[in-house]
C-alpha cells in the first residue's frame, strides 16, 4: 500500500516572523532617548560656546557646571528610584536644608569631618524613614506625606538656624572645596556624584532590588501577587531617597562652606524635571539613571548659559518649563504607540 505523498511546499509560503525580545526593543528606545538627550546637551554647549566662547568653554566654568550639577544630581538619583516605583518625593529640598543645618551646628562641628558627614547622612535617612513609614505602612498618599515633610523640615531648619547662616570652621571640609583637592582636574564633588551614579545604575539595572522597584511601579498588585513585599520595598526606596539627600547636603556644605535653612530650594522640582526629561515615567514602571543624569546636566548648563549672558531668571524658568512640557508630551506619544 502506497503512502500518500504530501504536496511540495510552495517556496512563496511565508515563514512566521518571531518578534524581537522585549529587552532588545526597550534597549533600542533607551538608546534613542539617550542619543536625543546627548544631542540637546551638545546643542547647548555649542550655544554657550558661540554666545560666550571665552567664558563658557573656560576650564574653570566647566568645572563649576559639573560641581553645581553634582549636588542636585545626587538628589535626582534617589528621586529616580522613587518615581520609578510610582511614588513622588516633594521633600528632598527641605531634607537637604535640614541635613545641612543640623550637620553644621556648633555642637556637631566639634566632632570634625566625620561628625558633619555622619549627621548629614543620618538626618537624611531619618527623614526618608518617616516618609517611608507614613506612605508604606500608614497608607498616606506620597504627595501628601512628602508635602508634610517639606513643611516640617523647612520649619525645623529655620528653628535650628534662627534664620542665620552657620559657617563651617572644620578645615577638612573647607579644603575639599579648594582647587588643590582636585583629582586630575576633577573636583571631589564630581567624583562623588559619579560614584553615586554608577552605584545607582547598577542597583536599578543589575539587582533584584531595582527590578522590584520597576515591578512595583508598573503594577503594585501584580508585584504583590508575585511575592514582592510592596510596603517594605516602598519603605526602602524612601530610605534611599533620604540617603541621597543626606549625601547631597554634605556636598552642599563643602561647596558653600556653610549651612542655611534656604539650602535645597526648589530641588524637588529640578530633580523631578530632570528625571522626567531623562525618560523616567511619572506614572512609574520605567526609570533610567543615565537619562536622569543627562537631564541634570542639561538644566545646569541652561542655568550657566543664562547667567553668563546676564539673562533674567524668569526667562530661564520659562525655558525649563517648555522643556518639561515637551518631554512629557514625547512620553505620552511614545506610550500611546506601544
Short mmCIF file of C-alpha atoms in Angstrom, two decimals, residues 9-327:
data_model
loop_
_atom_site.label_atom_id
_atom_site.label_comp_id
_atom_site.label_asym_id
_atom_site.label_seq_id
_atom_site.Cartn_x
_atom_site.Cartn_y
_atom_site.Cartn_z
CA UNK A 9 5.80 23.23 -0.12
CA UNK A 10 5.41 26.39 -2.06
CA UNK A 11 8.59 28.44 -1.89
CA UNK A 12 6.44 31.53 -1.57
CA UNK A 13 4.99 30.40 1.77
CA UNK A 14 5.88 32.95 4.40
CA UNK A 15 7.72 31.81 7.49
CA UNK A 16 6.20 33.41 10.58
CA UNK A 17 8.44 36.11 11.94
CA UNK A 18 9.43 35.87 15.59
CA UNK A 19 9.14 39.26 17.27
CA UNK A 20 12.35 40.55 18.85
CA UNK A 21 12.74 40.16 22.59
CA UNK A 22 11.19 42.90 24.71
CA UNK A 23 14.55 43.77 26.24
CA UNK A 24 16.01 44.48 22.79
CA UNK A 25 13.13 46.81 21.90
CA UNK A 26 13.50 48.60 25.23
CA UNK A 27 17.24 48.91 24.70
CA UNK A 28 16.70 50.44 21.27
CA UNK A 29 14.29 53.01 22.67
CA UNK A 30 16.66 53.77 25.52
CA UNK A 31 19.46 54.39 23.05
CA UNK A 32 17.25 56.77 21.09
CA UNK A 33 16.34 58.71 24.24
CA UNK A 34 19.94 58.84 25.38
CA UNK A 35 21.17 60.00 21.99
CA UNK A 36 18.44 62.66 21.90
CA UNK A 37 19.47 63.98 25.31
CA UNK A 38 23.12 63.96 24.28
CA UNK A 39 22.13 65.93 21.18
CA UNK A 40 20.32 68.54 23.29
CA UNK A 41 23.31 68.80 25.64
CA UNK A 42 25.69 69.15 22.69
CA UNK A 43 23.48 71.87 21.20
CA UNK A 44 23.57 73.78 24.50
CA UNK A 45 27.36 73.51 24.59
CA UNK A 46 27.50 74.93 21.06
CA UNK A 47 25.17 77.78 22.03
CA UNK A 48 27.27 78.55 25.10
CA UNK A 49 30.44 78.41 23.02
CA UNK A 50 29.02 80.80 20.44
CA UNK A 51 27.49 83.33 22.85
CA UNK A 52 30.33 83.39 25.40
CA UNK A 53 33.25 81.42 23.94
CA UNK A 54 35.97 82.69 26.28
CA UNK A 55 33.90 82.30 29.43
CA UNK A 56 31.72 79.23 28.80
CA UNK A 57 34.48 76.99 27.43
CA UNK A 58 36.91 78.01 30.15
CA UNK A 59 38.06 75.05 32.24
CA UNK A 60 37.03 76.74 35.48
CA UNK A 61 33.50 77.33 34.19
CA UNK A 62 33.10 73.73 33.02
CA UNK A 63 34.31 72.56 36.43
CA UNK A 64 31.74 74.87 38.02
CA UNK A 65 28.94 73.43 35.88
CA UNK A 66 29.84 69.88 36.88
CA UNK A 67 30.20 70.84 40.53
CA UNK A 68 26.80 72.51 40.64
CA UNK A 69 25.26 69.53 38.86
CA UNK A 70 26.74 67.15 41.44
CA UNK A 71 24.55 68.26 44.36
CA UNK A 72 21.20 68.16 42.57
CA UNK A 73 22.41 65.12 40.61
CA UNK A 74 22.80 63.00 43.73
CA UNK A 75 19.27 64.02 44.79
CA UNK A 76 17.97 63.12 41.32
CA UNK A 77 19.40 59.60 41.53
CA UNK A 78 17.29 58.95 44.63
CA UNK A 79 14.28 60.64 43.06
CA UNK A 80 14.57 58.40 40.00
CA UNK A 81 14.13 55.30 42.16
CA UNK A 82 11.09 56.79 43.90
CA UNK A 83 9.37 57.85 40.67
CA UNK A 84 10.17 54.51 39.03
CA UNK A 85 8.26 52.80 41.83
CA UNK A 86 5.22 55.01 41.18
CA UNK A 87 5.88 57.42 44.06
CA UNK A 88 6.95 61.03 44.42
CA UNK A 89 9.06 62.93 46.93
CA UNK A 90 8.39 66.64 47.32
CA UNK A 91 10.51 66.92 50.45
CA UNK A 92 14.01 66.36 49.04
CA UNK A 93 14.93 70.06 49.02
CA UNK A 94 13.75 70.56 52.59
CA UNK A 95 15.58 67.41 53.72
CA UNK A 96 18.79 68.76 52.16
CA UNK A 97 18.29 72.02 54.05
CA UNK A 98 17.59 70.31 57.38
CA UNK A 99 20.52 67.93 56.96
CA UNK A 100 22.90 70.78 56.12
CA UNK A 101 21.96 72.98 59.07
CA UNK A 102 21.86 70.11 61.56
CA UNK A 103 25.30 69.00 60.42
CA UNK A 104 26.79 72.49 60.73
CA UNK A 105 25.69 73.37 64.26
CA UNK A 106 28.47 74.31 66.65
CA UNK A 107 27.95 71.13 68.67
CA UNK A 108 28.21 68.94 65.58
CA UNK A 109 31.32 70.67 64.24
CA UNK A 110 33.14 69.78 67.43
CA UNK A 111 33.27 66.20 66.10
CA UNK A 112 35.05 67.32 62.95
CA UNK A 113 34.74 65.95 59.43
CA UNK A 114 33.24 62.61 60.44
CA UNK A 115 30.67 64.24 62.70
CA UNK A 116 29.40 66.54 59.97
CA UNK A 117 29.20 63.78 57.37
CA UNK A 118 27.57 61.29 59.75
CA UNK A 119 24.98 63.83 60.93
CA UNK A 120 24.03 64.89 57.40
CA UNK A 121 23.51 61.29 56.31
CA UNK A 122 21.63 60.23 59.45
CA UNK A 123 19.24 63.19 59.26
CA UNK A 124 18.55 62.46 55.60
CA UNK A 125 17.92 58.77 56.24
CA UNK A 126 15.75 59.62 59.26
CA UNK A 127 13.52 61.88 57.19
CA UNK A 128 13.33 59.20 54.49
CA UNK A 129 12.32 56.69 57.17
CA UNK A 130 9.45 58.90 58.30
CA UNK A 131 8.29 59.36 54.70
CA UNK A 132 8.51 55.62 54.05
CA UNK A 133 6.60 54.64 57.17
CA UNK A 134 3.82 57.13 56.51
CA UNK A 135 3.44 56.03 52.89
CA UNK A 136 4.12 52.29 53.06
CA UNK A 137 2.57 51.43 56.42
CA UNK A 138 0.45 54.50 57.19
CA UNK A 139 -1.36 54.37 53.86
CA UNK A 140 -0.78 58.05 53.12
CA UNK A 141 -0.61 59.32 49.58
CA UNK A 142 3.05 60.09 48.70
CA UNK A 143 2.15 63.60 47.61
CA UNK A 144 0.58 64.46 50.97
CA UNK A 145 3.16 62.69 53.14
CA UNK A 146 6.16 64.28 51.45
CA UNK A 147 4.43 67.67 51.32
CA UNK A 148 4.02 67.47 55.10
CA UNK A 149 7.70 66.55 55.43
CA UNK A 150 8.62 69.51 53.23
CA UNK A 151 6.85 71.95 55.55
CA UNK A 152 8.11 70.29 58.73
CA UNK A 153 11.74 70.01 57.63
CA UNK A 154 11.84 73.61 56.41
CA UNK A 155 10.33 74.82 59.68
CA UNK A 156 12.78 72.80 61.78
CA UNK A 157 15.72 74.04 59.70
CA UNK A 158 14.60 77.62 60.28
CA UNK A 159 14.23 76.96 64.00
CA UNK A 160 17.73 75.49 64.28
CA UNK A 161 19.41 78.38 62.46
CA UNK A 162 17.09 81.16 63.64
CA UNK A 163 17.44 82.48 60.11
CA UNK A 164 21.23 82.80 60.34
CA UNK A 165 23.94 81.26 58.18
CA UNK A 166 26.04 78.67 60.02
CA UNK A 167 29.67 78.96 58.91
CA UNK A 168 31.78 75.81 58.72
CA UNK A 169 35.09 76.03 60.60
CA UNK A 170 36.35 72.47 60.06
CA UNK A 171 39.45 72.68 57.88
CA UNK A 172 38.96 69.21 56.39
CA UNK A 173 35.59 70.28 54.96
CA UNK A 174 36.83 73.62 53.65
CA UNK A 175 39.87 72.04 52.00
CA UNK A 176 37.68 69.85 49.79
CA UNK A 177 36.27 72.97 48.17
CA UNK A 178 39.70 74.26 47.16
CA UNK A 179 41.31 73.61 43.78
CA UNK A 180 44.24 71.89 45.49
CA UNK A 181 41.93 68.99 46.30
CA UNK A 182 41.01 68.35 42.65
CA UNK A 183 42.00 64.94 41.30
CA UNK A 184 43.41 65.29 37.78
CA UNK A 185 41.41 68.50 37.43
CA UNK A 186 38.18 66.88 38.63
CA UNK A 187 36.53 68.36 41.75
CA UNK A 188 35.86 65.90 44.62
CA UNK A 189 32.12 66.63 44.42
CA UNK A 190 32.04 65.44 40.82
CA UNK A 191 33.84 62.24 41.79
CA UNK A 192 31.25 61.56 44.49
CA UNK A 193 28.45 62.27 42.00
CA UNK A 194 30.00 59.83 39.52
CA UNK A 195 30.28 57.12 42.18
CA UNK A 196 26.66 57.60 43.28
CA UNK A 197 25.53 57.50 39.64
CA UNK A 198 27.38 54.27 38.90
CA UNK A 199 26.06 52.60 42.04
CA UNK A 200 22.53 53.81 41.27
CA UNK A 201 22.73 52.47 37.71
CA UNK A 202 23.97 49.08 38.90
CA UNK A 203 21.30 48.82 41.60
CA UNK A 204 18.47 49.77 39.25
CA UNK A 205 19.55 47.65 36.29
CA UNK A 206 21.51 44.74 37.75
CA UNK A 207 19.93 43.86 41.10
CA UNK A 208 16.74 42.31 42.38
CA UNK A 209 16.05 45.50 44.32
CA UNK A 210 15.97 47.51 41.10
CA UNK A 211 13.73 45.01 39.34
CA UNK A 212 11.35 45.07 42.28
CA UNK A 213 11.19 48.86 42.14
CA UNK A 214 10.23 48.70 38.46
CA UNK A 215 7.67 45.95 39.16
CA UNK A 216 6.03 47.91 41.97
CA UNK A 217 5.80 50.99 39.77
CA UNK A 218 4.41 49.03 36.84
CA UNK A 219 1.69 47.19 38.75
CA UNK A 220 1.79 47.10 42.53
CA UNK A 221 -0.93 44.43 42.82
CA UNK A 222 0.77 42.13 40.33
CA UNK A 223 4.04 42.65 42.19
CA UNK A 224 2.34 41.68 45.45
CA UNK A 225 0.88 38.53 43.91
CA UNK A 226 4.35 37.69 42.60
CA UNK A 227 5.64 37.60 46.16
CA UNK A 228 7.13 41.08 46.49
CA UNK A 229 6.59 42.83 49.81
CA UNK A 230 5.36 46.08 48.28
CA UNK A 231 5.22 48.01 51.54
CA UNK A 232 8.74 47.09 52.57
CA UNK A 233 10.02 47.89 49.06
CA UNK A 234 8.48 51.36 49.20
CA UNK A 235 9.98 51.94 52.63
CA UNK A 236 13.43 51.04 51.31
CA UNK A 237 13.02 53.39 48.34
CA UNK A 238 12.24 56.39 50.52
CA UNK A 239 15.15 55.46 52.76
CA UNK A 240 17.32 55.51 49.64
CA UNK A 241 15.95 58.92 48.68
CA UNK A 242 16.72 60.23 52.16
CA UNK A 243 20.24 58.81 51.97
CA UNK A 244 20.86 60.64 48.70
CA UNK A 245 19.57 63.86 50.26
CA UNK A 246 21.98 63.45 53.16
CA UNK A 247 24.92 62.94 50.81
CA UNK A 248 23.82 65.93 48.72
CA UNK A 249 23.62 68.05 51.88
CA UNK A 250 27.20 67.15 52.72
CA UNK A 251 28.31 68.08 49.20
CA UNK A 252 26.46 71.38 49.51
CA UNK A 253 28.24 72.08 52.80
CA UNK A 254 31.58 71.54 51.02
CA UNK A 255 30.50 73.74 48.11
CA UNK A 256 29.21 76.67 50.17
CA UNK A 257 31.18 76.25 53.39
CA UNK A 258 28.03 76.83 55.39
CA UNK A 259 24.61 75.56 56.36
CA UNK A 260 21.45 77.57 55.64
CA UNK A 261 17.76 76.92 56.03
CA UNK A 262 17.29 78.10 52.44
CA UNK A 263 19.53 75.36 51.04
CA UNK A 264 17.94 72.99 48.55
CA UNK A 265 15.30 75.49 47.47
CA UNK A 266 13.22 74.02 44.61
CA UNK A 267 15.45 70.94 44.44
CA UNK A 268 12.34 68.79 44.35
CA UNK A 269 11.16 70.44 41.13
CA UNK A 270 14.58 70.27 39.48
CA UNK A 271 15.03 66.60 40.43
CA UNK A 272 11.58 65.61 39.20
CA UNK A 273 12.05 67.57 35.97
CA UNK A 274 15.48 66.04 35.31
CA UNK A 275 14.12 62.53 35.86
CA UNK A 276 11.14 63.14 33.57
CA UNK A 277 13.08 64.57 30.65
CA UNK A 278 15.56 61.75 31.14
CA UNK A 279 12.87 59.18 30.35
CA UNK A 280 11.59 58.10 33.76
CA UNK A 281 7.83 57.66 33.63
CA UNK A 282 5.98 59.84 36.12
CA UNK A 283 3.39 57.07 36.47
CA UNK A 284 6.08 54.55 37.40
CA UNK A 285 7.27 51.32 35.85
CA UNK A 286 10.27 52.70 33.98
CA UNK A 287 13.34 54.57 35.12
CA UNK A 288 16.75 55.44 33.76
CA UNK A 289 19.66 56.74 35.79
CA UNK A 290 21.62 57.69 32.67
CA UNK A 291 18.75 59.80 31.36
CA UNK A 292 18.25 61.49 34.73
CA UNK A 293 21.91 62.47 34.92
CA UNK A 294 21.78 63.89 31.40
CA UNK A 295 18.66 65.81 32.42
CA UNK A 296 20.56 67.33 35.35
CA UNK A 297 23.44 68.33 33.08
CA UNK A 298 21.02 69.92 30.60
CA UNK A 299 19.32 72.05 33.26
CA UNK A 300 22.62 73.04 34.88
CA UNK A 301 24.07 74.03 31.51
CA UNK A 302 20.99 76.14 30.73
CA UNK A 303 21.36 77.93 34.06
CA UNK A 304 25.04 78.58 33.40
CA UNK A 305 24.43 79.94 29.89
CA UNK A 306 21.73 82.29 31.15
CA UNK A 307 23.98 83.51 33.96
CA UNK A 308 26.90 84.18 31.62
CA UNK A 309 24.68 86.12 29.23
CA UNK A 310 23.08 88.14 32.07
CA UNK A 311 19.60 86.96 31.12
CA UNK A 312 16.80 87.24 33.63
CA UNK A 313 15.87 84.21 35.69
CA UNK A 314 12.21 84.38 34.65
CA UNK A 315 13.17 83.63 31.04
CA UNK A 316 15.27 80.73 32.32
CA UNK A 317 12.30 79.29 34.20
CA UNK A 318 10.12 79.62 31.10
CA UNK A 319 12.73 77.70 29.08
CA UNK A 320 12.85 74.95 31.71
CA UNK A 321 9.06 74.74 31.74
CA UNK A 322 8.95 74.40 27.97
CA UNK A 323 11.48 71.57 28.09
CA UNK A 324 9.46 69.74 30.75
CA UNK A 325 6.22 70.06 28.77
CA UNK A 326 7.93 68.83 25.61
CA UNK A 327 9.39 65.85 27.45
#
